[in-house]
Amino acid sequence: MKPPPFQYHDPKTLAEAVGLLGKLENAKLLAGGQSLMPMLNMRFVLPDHVIDLNRVDGMSYIKESGGVLEIGAMTRQRDIEFSDLVKAKCPLLHQAIMHIGHRQTRNRGTIGGSLCHLDPAAELVAVAAAHDATVVVAGPKGQREIAFKDFPAGYLTPAIELNEIVIAVRFPLWPAGHKAAFVEFSRRHGDFAIVSAAALLEINGGKIARASLTVGGVAVAPVRATDVERAIAGQAPGSELFAKACESCRAIEALADIHASADYRQHLAAVLSRRALERACGFPTPGALH
């Protein structure tokens, strides 16, 4: 299939891109194109204008400052995959990247594009929720920050204005030596997850001092399993503790579609949450989904 006709724009600066987005009606931004191009070809979106961000200067970088890992919105997923800084400082992000599509899609796909598309099953969306990330956007009034917990406004809908552009995402880093694990269940490797789980643990003196657990693919946005986080805090890590605590994930209000029923997603949420916590601690995990 072919995309519908549109006018193409190729800005070189962020100010130029923001200006175009503010004055053009029915415009779409093109980042990596891994979501937009299929949607254009299938006529799911019919823009009059496409604004290409690929030549906008200064939107692709990975840097650390003040305990925060900041990644420019146009940074390719492949660059994140091979970043020694990401691997050392943010292992959850590095693990999750390995589940995204295939080499060809990671070569083009961007972190900002994935967050803006906001598919509830997307790996980067789950990592952003787990790390309490902050999304930085730019518009005609300047820049502003959005806590990721406030970023999803609905299904596939980020909480940004029509004249704003995501320019960066900031991940607060956990202390050195923290535990992290990302697991997912999908029909085939490279597919979006039917359900995923992202776990972060800080263990001091044999007890869990801090925990973060996020379940993706179950609801319209990633779900922080705060009941589980509270239940395991202050406890010694163990499979029985994790299994009991993660049963609360069966109460998540789950989606149903052609890939999985709501109750199956709830089952996966409980199982994969337990597995993510076990894997973070280095415990062996079984192969079957039980």
PDB file of C-alpha atoms in Angstrom:
ATOM      1  CA  MET A   1       0.000   0.000   0.000  1.00  0.00           C
ATOM      2  CA  LYS A   2       1.019   3.593  -0.530  1.00  0.00           C
ATOM      3  CA  PRO A   3       0.740   6.503   1.910  1.00  0.00           C
ATOM      4  CA  PRO A   4      -1.786   9.264   1.248  1.00  0.00           C
ATOM      5  CA  PRO A   5      -0.488  12.497  -0.336  1.00  0.00           C
ATOM      6  CA  PHE A   6       1.074  14.996   2.068  1.00  0.00           C
ATOM      7  CA  GLN A   7       3.476  17.932   2.058  1.00  0.00           C
ATOM      8  CA  TYR A   8       6.936  17.100   3.375  1.00  0.00           C
ATOM      9  CA  HIS A   9       8.921  19.467   5.646  1.00  0.00           C
ATOM     10  CA  ASP A  10      12.594  19.073   6.596  1.00  0.00           C
ATOM     11  CA  PRO A  11      13.522  21.481   9.423  1.00  0.00           C
ATOM     12  CA  LYS A  12      17.120  21.756  10.620  1.00  0.00           C
ATOM     13  CA  THR A  13      16.543  23.282  14.060  1.00  0.00           C
ATOM     14  CA  LEU A  14      14.189  22.616  16.949  1.00  0.00           C
ATOM     15  CA  ALA A  15      12.829  26.169  16.754  1.00  0.00           C
ATOM     16  CA  GLU A  16      12.007  25.659  13.086  1.00  0.00           C
ATOM     17  CA  ALA A  17      10.281  22.345  13.818  1.00  0.00           C
ATOM     18  CA  VAL A  18       8.226  23.846  16.652  1.00  0.00           C
ATOM     19  CA  GLY A  19       7.280  26.754  14.410  1.00  0.00           C
ATOM     20  CA  LEU A  20       6.103  24.455  11.626  1.00  0.00           C
ATOM     21  CA  LEU A  21       4.115  22.326  14.036  1.00  0.00           C
ATOM     22  CA  GLY A  22       2.423  25.414  15.426  1.00  0.00           C
ATOM     23  CA  LYS A  23       1.312  26.886  12.118  1.00  0.00           C
ATOM     24  CA  LEU A  24       0.535  23.834   9.979  1.00  0.00           C
ATOM     25  CA  GLU A  25      -2.834  22.167  10.314  1.00  0.00           C
ATOM     26  CA  ASN A  26      -3.133  18.379  10.517  1.00  0.00           C
ATOM     27  CA  ALA A  27       0.623  17.794  10.774  1.00  0.00           C
ATOM     28  CA  LYS A  28       2.456  14.684  11.969  1.00  0.00           C
ATOM     29  CA  LEU A  29       6.038  14.370  13.209  1.00  0.00           C
ATOM     30  CA  LEU A  30       8.340  11.785  11.658  1.00  0.00           C
ATOM     31  CA  ALA A  31      11.046  10.362  13.932  1.00  0.00           C
ATOM     32  CA  GLY A  32      12.168   6.798  13.189  1.00  0.00           C
ATOM     33  CA  GLY A  33       9.019   6.054  11.211  1.00  0.00           C
ATOM     34  CA  GLN A  34       8.581   2.540  12.598  1.00  0.00           C
ATOM     35  CA  SER A  35       5.044   3.364  13.743  1.00  0.00           C
ATOM     36  CA  LEU A  36       4.065   6.281  11.509  1.00  0.00           C
ATOM     37  CA  MET A  37       4.964   4.766   8.142  1.00  0.00           C
ATOM     38  CA  PRO A  38       2.849   1.597   8.545  1.00  0.00           C
ATOM     39  CA  MET A  39      -0.020   3.740   9.809  1.00  0.00           C
ATOM     40  CA  LEU A  40       0.290   5.984   6.748  1.00  0.00           C
ATOM     41  CA  ASN A  41       0.450   3.028   4.382  1.00  0.00           C
ATOM     42  CA  MET A  42      -2.644   1.463   5.926  1.00  0.00           C
ATOM     43  CA  ARG A  43      -4.421   4.844   5.917  1.00  0.00           C
ATOM     44  CA  PHE A  44      -4.891   4.825   9.686  1.00  0.00           C
ATOM     45  CA  VAL A  45      -3.639   8.425   9.724  1.00  0.00           C
ATOM     46  CA  LEU A  46      -4.177  10.997   6.960  1.00  0.00           C
ATOM     47  CA  PRO A  47      -1.946  14.027   7.626  1.00  0.00           C
ATOM     48  CA  ASP A  48      -1.727  17.018   5.310  1.00  0.00           C
ATOM     49  CA  HIS A  49       1.852  17.671   6.440  1.00  0.00           C
ATOM     50  CA  VAL A  50       4.731  15.478   7.653  1.00  0.00           C
ATOM     51  CA  ILE A  51       7.525  17.193   9.584  1.00  0.00           C
ATOM     52  CA  ASP A  52      10.748  15.160   9.504  1.00  0.00           C
ATOM     53  CA  LEU A  53      12.852  15.489  12.675  1.00  0.00           C
ATOM     54  CA  ASN A  54      15.820  13.482  11.420  1.00  0.00           C
ATOM     55  CA  ARG A  55      17.939  16.511  10.513  1.00  0.00           C
ATOM     56  CA  VAL A  56      17.108  18.567  13.589  1.00  0.00           C
ATOM     57  CA  ASP A  57      20.385  19.226  15.362  1.00  0.00           C
ATOM     58  CA  GLY A  58      21.044  18.211  18.971  1.00  0.00           C
ATOM     59  CA  MET A  59      18.269  15.660  19.555  1.00  0.00           C
ATOM     60  CA  SER A  60      20.387  12.487  19.573  1.00  0.00           C
ATOM     61  CA  TYR A  61      22.642  11.878  22.594  1.00  0.00           C
ATOM     62  CA  ILE A  62      23.121   9.809  25.745  1.00  0.00           C
ATOM     63  CA  LYS A  63      24.619  11.459  28.812  1.00  0.00           C
ATOM     64  CA  GLU A  64      24.687  11.196  32.600  1.00  0.00           C
ATOM     65  CA  SER A  65      24.588  14.098  35.014  1.00  0.00           C
ATOM     66  CA  GLY A  66      23.678  14.336  38.676  1.00  0.00           C
ATOM     67  CA  GLY A  67      22.468  10.760  38.958  1.00  0.00           C
ATOM     68  CA  VAL A  68      20.194  11.079  35.929  1.00  0.00           C
ATOM     69  CA  LEU A  69      20.586   9.395  32.552  1.00  0.00           C
ATOM     70  CA  GLU A  70      19.302  11.736  29.838  1.00  0.00           C
ATOM     71  CA  ILE A  71      18.628  10.490  26.310  1.00  0.00           C
ATOM     72  CA  GLY A  72      17.710  12.703  23.383  1.00  0.00           C
ATOM     73  CA  ALA A  73      14.381  11.879  21.790  1.00  0.00           C
ATOM     74  CA  MET A  74      15.911  11.127  18.364  1.00  0.00           C
ATOM     75  CA  THR A  75      18.453   8.671  19.768  1.00  0.00           C
ATOM     76  CA  ARG A  76      18.193   5.393  17.871  1.00  0.00           C
ATOM     77  CA  GLN A  77      17.337   2.293  19.830  1.00  0.00           C
ATOM     78  CA  ARG A  78      20.426   0.654  18.324  1.00  0.00           C
ATOM     79  CA  ASP A  79      22.618   3.357  19.893  1.00  0.00           C
ATOM     80  CA  ILE A  80      21.030   2.665  23.271  1.00  0.00           C
ATOM     81  CA  GLU A  81      21.599  -1.066  22.789  1.00  0.00           C
ATOM     82  CA  PHE A  82      25.342  -0.567  22.265  1.00  0.00           C
ATOM     83  CA  SER A  83      25.862   2.176  24.842  1.00  0.00           C
ATOM     84  CA  ASP A  84      28.308   1.166  27.570  1.00  0.00           C
ATOM     85  CA  LEU A  85      26.889   3.951  29.738  1.00  0.00           C
ATOM     86  CA  VAL A  86      23.351   2.555  29.489  1.00  0.00           C
ATOM     87  CA  LYS A  87      24.541  -0.994  30.145  1.00  0.00           C
ATOM     88  CA  ALA A  88      26.482   0.043  33.245  1.00  0.00           C
ATOM     89  CA  LYS A  89      24.116   2.595  34.739  1.00  0.00           C
ATOM     90  CA  CYS A  90      20.661   1.518  33.574  1.00  0.00           C
ATOM     91  CA  PRO A  91      20.674  -2.276  33.069  1.00  0.00           C
ATOM     92  CA  LEU A  92      16.875  -2.478  32.937  1.00  0.00           C
ATOM     93  CA  LEU A  93      16.850  -0.273  29.839  1.00  0.00           C
ATOM     94  CA  HIS A  94      19.612  -2.336  28.236  1.00  0.00           C
ATOM     95  CA  GLN A  95      17.726  -5.583  28.864  1.00  0.00           C
ATOM     96  CA  ALA A  96      14.462  -4.190  27.523  1.00  0.00           C
ATOM     97  CA  ILE A  97      16.059  -2.901  24.319  1.00  0.00           C
ATOM     98  CA  MET A  98      17.003  -6.460  23.399  1.00  0.00           C
ATOM     99  CA  HIS A  99      13.296  -7.366  23.172  1.00  0.00           C
ATOM    100  CA  ILE A 100      12.385  -4.554  20.767  1.00  0.00           C
ATOM    101  CA  GLY A 101      11.651  -5.717  17.229  1.00  0.00           C
ATOM    102  CA  HIS A 102      14.694  -6.753  15.237  1.00  0.00           C
ATOM    103  CA  ARG A 103      17.996  -5.176  14.245  1.00  0.00           C
ATOM    104  CA  GLN A 104      16.408  -3.389  11.281  1.00  0.00           C
ATOM    105  CA  THR A 105      13.727  -1.718  13.408  1.00  0.00           C
ATOM    106  CA  ARG A 106      16.174  -0.790  16.168  1.00  0.00           C
ATOM    107  CA  ASN A 107      18.427   0.824  13.570  1.00  0.00           C
ATOM    108  CA  ARG A 108      15.672   3.347  12.797  1.00  0.00           C
ATOM    109  CA  GLY A 109      13.370   3.402  15.813  1.00  0.00           C
ATOM    110  CA  THR A 110      13.901   6.204  18.347  1.00  0.00           C
ATOM    111  CA  ILE A 111      13.217   6.389  22.052  1.00  0.00           C
ATOM    112  CA  GLY A 112      11.087   9.515  21.635  1.00  0.00           C
ATOM    113  CA  GLY A 113       9.024   7.959  18.871  1.00  0.00           C
ATOM    114  CA  SER A 114       8.293   4.889  20.981  1.00  0.00           C
ATOM    115  CA  LEU A 115       7.235   6.959  23.993  1.00  0.00           C
ATOM    116  CA  CYS A 116       5.000   9.200  21.879  1.00  0.00           C
ATOM    117  CA  HIS A 117       3.331   6.253  20.129  1.00  0.00           C
ATOM    118  CA  LEU A 118       2.698   4.967  23.675  1.00  0.00           C
ATOM    119  CA  ASP A 119       1.741   1.424  22.827  1.00  0.00           C
ATOM    120  CA  PRO A 120       0.955  -0.152  26.221  1.00  0.00           C
ATOM    121  CA  ALA A 121       2.950  -3.244  25.228  1.00  0.00           C
ATOM    122  CA  ALA A 122       6.068  -1.297  24.189  1.00  0.00           C
ATOM    123  CA  GLU A 123       9.193  -2.113  26.157  1.00  0.00           C
ATOM    124  CA  LEU A 124      10.538   1.443  26.464  1.00  0.00           C
ATOM    125  CA  VAL A 125       7.208   2.637  27.829  1.00  0.00           C
ATOM    126  CA  ALA A 126       7.401   0.053  30.629  1.00  0.00           C
ATOM    127  CA  VAL A 127      10.996   1.006  31.469  1.00  0.00           C
ATOM    128  CA  ALA A 128      10.084   4.694  31.655  1.00  0.00           C
ATOM    129  CA  ALA A 129       7.293   3.866  34.103  1.00  0.00           C
ATOM    130  CA  ALA A 130       9.538   1.624  36.206  1.00  0.00           C
ATOM    131  CA  HIS A 131      12.263   4.269  36.475  1.00  0.00           C
ATOM    132  CA  ASP A 132       9.870   7.167  37.224  1.00  0.00           C
ATOM    133  CA  ALA A 133      11.234   8.888  34.140  1.00  0.00           C
ATOM    134  CA  THR A 134      10.614  12.488  33.150  1.00  0.00           C
ATOM    135  CA  VAL A 135       9.733  13.469  29.597  1.00  0.00           C
ATOM    136  CA  VAL A 136      10.983  16.847  28.348  1.00  0.00           C
ATOM    137  CA  VAL A 137       8.901  18.589  25.676  1.00  0.00           C
ATOM    138  CA  ALA A 138       9.387  21.806  23.729  1.00  0.00           C
ATOM    139  CA  GLY A 139       6.679  24.100  22.383  1.00  0.00           C
ATOM    140  CA  PRO A 140       6.092  27.731  21.447  1.00  0.00           C
ATOM    141  CA  LYS A 141       6.223  28.716  25.147  1.00  0.00           C
ATOM    142  CA  GLY A 142       9.533  26.941  25.743  1.00  0.00           C
ATOM    143  CA  GLN A 143      10.338  23.670  27.468  1.00  0.00           C
ATOM    144  CA  ARG A 144       8.481  21.832  30.203  1.00  0.00           C
ATOM    145  CA  GLU A 145       8.825  18.532  32.030  1.00  0.00           C
ATOM    146  CA  ILE A 146       6.191  15.818  32.441  1.00  0.00           C
ATOM    147  CA  ALA A 147       6.515  13.036  35.007  1.00  0.00           C
ATOM    148  CA  PHE A 148       6.010   9.780  33.147  1.00  0.00           C
ATOM    149  CA  LYS A 149       3.200   8.725  35.478  1.00  0.00           C
ATOM    150  CA  ASP A 150       1.275  11.684  34.022  1.00  0.00           C
ATOM    151  CA  PHE A 151       2.418  11.156  30.438  1.00  0.00           C
ATOM    152  CA  PRO A 152      -0.236   8.647  29.268  1.00  0.00           C
ATOM    153  CA  ALA A 153      -3.480  10.549  28.700  1.00  0.00           C
ATOM    154  CA  GLY A 154      -5.247   7.500  27.249  1.00  0.00           C
ATOM    155  CA  TYR A 155      -4.734   4.630  24.856  1.00  0.00           C
ATOM    156  CA  LEU A 156      -1.914   5.563  22.418  1.00  0.00           C
ATOM    157  CA  THR A 157      -2.292   9.185  23.561  1.00  0.00           C
ATOM    158  CA  PRO A 158       0.497  11.126  25.303  1.00  0.00           C
ATOM    159  CA  ALA A 159      -0.280  14.143  27.483  1.00  0.00           C
ATOM    160  CA  ILE A 160       1.369  16.710  25.225  1.00  0.00           C
ATOM    161  CA  GLU A 161      -0.133  19.568  23.255  1.00  0.00           C
ATOM    162  CA  LEU A 162      -0.509  19.404  19.487  1.00  0.00           C
ATOM    163  CA  ASN A 163       2.203  22.049  19.091  1.00  0.00           C
ATOM    164  CA  GLU A 164       4.748  20.355  21.386  1.00  0.00           C
ATOM    165  CA  ILE A 165       7.644  18.020  20.550  1.00  0.00           C
ATOM    166  CA  VAL A 166       9.255  15.485  22.885  1.00  0.00           C
ATOM    167  CA  ILE A 167      12.960  16.329  22.960  1.00  0.00           C
ATOM    168  CA  ALA A 168      14.409  14.135  25.731  1.00  0.00           C
ATOM    169  CA  VAL A 169      13.688  11.609  28.455  1.00  0.00           C
ATOM    170  CA  ARG A 170      15.412  11.522  31.838  1.00  0.00           C
ATOM    171  CA  PHE A 171      15.826   8.333  33.861  1.00  0.00           C
ATOM    172  CA  PRO A 172      16.696   8.776  37.569  1.00  0.00           C
ATOM    173  CA  LEU A 173      19.408   6.203  38.198  1.00  0.00           C
ATOM    174  CA  TRP A 174      19.332   3.637  40.970  1.00  0.00           C
ATOM    175  CA  PRO A 175      22.433   3.084  43.145  1.00  0.00           C
ATOM    176  CA  ALA A 176      25.339   1.026  41.863  1.00  0.00           C
ATOM    177  CA  GLY A 177      24.788  -2.669  42.475  1.00  0.00           C
ATOM    178  CA  HIS A 178      20.999  -2.546  42.256  1.00  0.00           C
ATOM    179  CA  LYS A 179      19.167  -5.488  40.712  1.00  0.00           C
ATOM    180  CA  ALA A 180      17.162  -5.274  37.485  1.00  0.00           C
ATOM    181  CA  ALA A 181      15.269  -7.646  35.220  1.00  0.00           C
ATOM    182  CA  PHE A 182      12.944  -7.334  32.233  1.00  0.00           C
ATOM    183  CA  VAL A 183      10.859 -10.288  31.050  1.00  0.00           C
ATOM    184  CA  GLU A 184       8.067 -10.569  28.538  1.00  0.00           C
ATOM    185  CA  PHE A 185       5.801 -13.060  26.821  1.00  0.00           C
ATOM    186  CA  SER A 186       5.110 -12.559  23.113  1.00  0.00           C
ATOM    187  CA  ARG A 187       3.882 -14.685  20.231  1.00  0.00           C
ATOM    188  CA  ARG A 188       7.255 -14.470  18.460  1.00  0.00           C
ATOM    189  CA  HIS A 189      10.568 -12.862  19.268  1.00  0.00           C
ATOM    190  CA  GLY A 190      10.422  -9.259  18.147  1.00  0.00           C
ATOM    191  CA  ASP A 191       6.644  -8.930  18.518  1.00  0.00           C
ATOM    192  CA  PHE A 192       5.119  -6.512  20.960  1.00  0.00           C
ATOM    193  CA  ALA A 193       4.726  -8.162  24.351  1.00  0.00           C
ATOM    194  CA  ILE A 194       1.374  -9.616  25.277  1.00  0.00           C
ATOM    195  CA  VAL A 195       2.521  -8.954  28.846  1.00  0.00           C
ATOM    196  CA  SER A 196       5.860  -7.746  30.197  1.00  0.00           C
ATOM    197  CA  ALA A 197       7.296  -7.095  33.645  1.00  0.00           C
ATOM    198  CA  ALA A 198      10.109  -4.751  34.659  1.00  0.00           C
ATOM    199  CA  ALA A 199      11.664  -5.081  38.110  1.00  0.00           C
ATOM    200  CA  LEU A 200      14.153  -2.958  40.028  1.00  0.00           C
ATOM    201  CA  LEU A 201      15.415  -3.902  43.484  1.00  0.00           C
ATOM    202  CA  GLU A 202      17.790  -2.324  45.980  1.00  0.00           C
ATOM    203  CA  ILE A 203      18.919  -4.809  48.610  1.00  0.00           C
ATOM    204  CA  ASN A 204      20.748  -3.773  51.772  1.00  0.00           C
ATOM    205  CA  GLY A 205      21.723  -6.116  54.596  1.00  0.00           C
ATOM    206  CA  GLY A 206      19.826  -8.980  53.000  1.00  0.00           C
ATOM    207  CA  LYS A 207      16.536  -7.024  52.955  1.00  0.00           C
ATOM    208  CA  ILE A 208      14.718  -5.251  50.134  1.00  0.00           C
ATOM    209  CA  ALA A 209      15.229  -1.554  50.813  1.00  0.00           C
ATOM    210  CA  ARG A 210      13.452  -0.350  47.680  1.00  0.00           C
ATOM    211  CA  ALA A 211      11.450  -1.949  44.900  1.00  0.00           C
ATOM    212  CA  SER A 212       9.885  -0.951  41.599  1.00  0.00           C
ATOM    213  CA  LEU A 213       7.678  -3.321  39.600  1.00  0.00           C
ATOM    214  CA  THR A 214       5.875  -2.393  36.378  1.00  0.00           C
ATOM    215  CA  VAL A 215       3.575  -4.560  34.286  1.00  0.00           C
ATOM    216  CA  GLY A 216       3.194  -3.701  30.597  1.00  0.00           C
ATOM    217  CA  GLY A 217       0.750  -4.862  27.951  1.00  0.00           C
ATOM    218  CA  VAL A 218      -2.081  -5.523  30.404  1.00  0.00           C
ATOM    219  CA  ALA A 219      -3.905  -2.184  30.492  1.00  0.00           C
ATOM    220  CA  VAL A 220      -4.046   0.971  28.330  1.00  0.00           C
ATOM    221  CA  ALA A 221      -0.792   2.125  29.957  1.00  0.00           C
ATOM    222  CA  PRO A 222       1.940   0.433  32.013  1.00  0.00           C
ATOM    223  CA  VAL A 223       0.823  -0.380  35.554  1.00  0.00           C
ATOM    224  CA  ARG A 224       3.065   0.133  38.561  1.00  0.00           C
ATOM    225  CA  ALA A 225       2.385  -2.782  40.904  1.00  0.00           C
ATOM    226  CA  THR A 226       2.533  -0.653  44.045  1.00  0.00           C
ATOM    227  CA  ASP A 227       0.820  -3.352  46.149  1.00  0.00           C
ATOM    228  CA  VAL A 228       3.678  -5.709  45.344  1.00  0.00           C
ATOM    229  CA  GLU A 229       6.294  -3.037  46.005  1.00  0.00           C
ATOM    230  CA  ARG A 230       4.845  -2.388  49.463  1.00  0.00           C
ATOM    231  CA  ALA A 231       4.442  -6.084  50.264  1.00  0.00           C
ATOM    232  CA  ILE A 232       8.078  -6.986  49.621  1.00  0.00           C
ATOM    233  CA  ALA A 233       9.715  -3.846  51.069  1.00  0.00           C
ATOM    234  CA  GLY A 234      11.742  -4.628  54.173  1.00  0.00           C
ATOM    235  CA  GLN A 235      11.573  -8.377  53.519  1.00  0.00           C
ATOM    236  CA  ALA A 236      14.301 -10.842  52.617  1.00  0.00           C
ATOM    237  CA  PRO A 237      13.965 -11.703  48.913  1.00  0.00           C
ATOM    238  CA  GLY A 238      12.569 -15.148  48.218  1.00  0.00           C
ATOM    239  CA  SER A 239      10.465 -17.011  45.695  1.00  0.00           C
ATOM    240  CA  GLU A 240       7.628 -17.677  48.131  1.00  0.00           C
ATOM    241  CA  LEU A 241       7.463 -14.000  49.104  1.00  0.00           C
ATOM    242  CA  PHE A 242       7.424 -12.919  45.460  1.00  0.00           C
ATOM    243  CA  ALA A 243       4.810 -15.493  44.439  1.00  0.00           C
ATOM    244  CA  LYS A 244       2.437 -14.462  47.225  1.00  0.00           C
ATOM    245  CA  ALA A 245       2.909 -10.725  46.662  1.00  0.00           C
ATOM    246  CA  CYS A 246       2.482 -10.936  42.879  1.00  0.00           C
ATOM    247  CA  GLU A 247      -0.914 -12.595  43.139  1.00  0.00           C
ATOM    248  CA  SER A 248      -2.317  -9.074  43.542  1.00  0.00           C
ATOM    249  CA  CYS A 249      -1.455  -8.467  39.851  1.00  0.00           C
ATOM    250  CA  ARG A 250      -4.422 -10.690  38.949  1.00  0.00           C
ATOM    251  CA  ALA A 251      -6.667  -7.810  40.026  1.00  0.00           C
ATOM    252  CA  ILE A 252      -5.364  -5.441  37.300  1.00  0.00           C
ATOM    253  CA  GLU A 253      -8.162  -4.305  34.994  1.00  0.00           C
ATOM    254  CA  ALA A 254      -6.869  -6.022  31.871  1.00  0.00           C
ATOM    255  CA  LEU A 255      -7.452  -5.572  28.151  1.00  0.00           C
ATOM    256  CA  ALA A 256      -8.853  -8.303  25.928  1.00  0.00           C
ATOM    257  CA  ASP A 257      -8.110  -8.609  22.205  1.00  0.00           C
ATOM    258  CA  ILE A 258      -7.421 -11.191  19.505  1.00  0.00           C
ATOM    259  CA  HIS A 259      -4.071 -12.069  21.119  1.00  0.00           C
ATOM    260  CA  ALA A 260      -5.189 -12.772  24.686  1.00  0.00           C
ATOM    261  CA  SER A 261      -8.215 -12.649  26.954  1.00  0.00           C
ATOM    262  CA  ALA A 262      -8.332 -10.388  29.989  1.00  0.00           C
ATOM    263  CA  ASP A 263      -8.028 -13.253  32.466  1.00  0.00           C
ATOM    264  CA  TYR A 264      -5.035 -14.700  30.589  1.00  0.00           C
ATOM    265  CA  ARG A 265      -3.303 -11.316  30.737  1.00  0.00           C
ATOM    266  CA  GLN A 266      -4.007 -11.174  34.474  1.00  0.00           C
ATOM    267  CA  HIS A 267      -2.474 -14.638  34.855  1.00  0.00           C
ATOM    268  CA  LEU A 268       0.584 -13.557  32.880  1.00  0.00           C
ATOM    269  CA  ALA A 269       0.867 -10.397  34.974  1.00  0.00           C
ATOM    270  CA  ALA A 270       1.163 -12.444  38.163  1.00  0.00           C
ATOM    271  CA  VAL A 271       3.555 -15.004  36.673  1.00  0.00           C
ATOM    272  CA  LEU A 272       5.863 -12.592  34.848  1.00  0.00           C
ATOM    273  CA  SER A 273       6.004 -10.182  37.794  1.00  0.00           C
ATOM    274  CA  ARG A 274       7.221 -13.011  39.998  1.00  0.00           C
ATOM    275  CA  ARG A 275       9.716 -14.077  37.348  1.00  0.00           C
ATOM    276  CA  ALA A 276      11.090 -10.571  36.941  1.00  0.00           C
ATOM    277  CA  LEU A 277      11.698 -10.273  40.683  1.00  0.00           C
ATOM    278  CA  GLU A 278      13.265 -13.733  40.811  1.00  0.00           C
ATOM    279  CA  ARG A 279      15.490 -13.041  37.828  1.00  0.00           C
ATOM    280  CA  ALA A 280      16.599  -9.723  39.308  1.00  0.00           C
ATOM    281  CA  CYS A 281      17.758 -11.642  42.378  1.00  0.00           C
ATOM    282  CA  GLY A 282      19.418 -14.344  40.304  1.00  0.00           C
ATOM    283  CA  PHE A 283      16.945 -17.070  41.264  1.00  0.00           C
ATOM    284  CA  PRO A 284      16.237 -19.844  38.719  1.00  0.00           C
ATOM    285  CA  THR A 285      12.922 -19.466  36.871  1.00  0.00           C
ATOM    286  CA  PRO A 286      10.884 -22.265  35.223  1.00  0.00           C
ATOM    287  CA  GLY A 287      10.094 -22.452  31.522  1.00  0.00           C
ATOM    288  CA  ALA A 288       6.327 -22.947  31.727  1.00  0.00           C
ATOM    289  CA  LEU A 289       3.935 -20.097  32.479  1.00  0.00           C
ATOM    290  CA  HIS A 290       2.930 -21.114  35.997  1.00  0.00           C
TER     291      HIS A 290
END
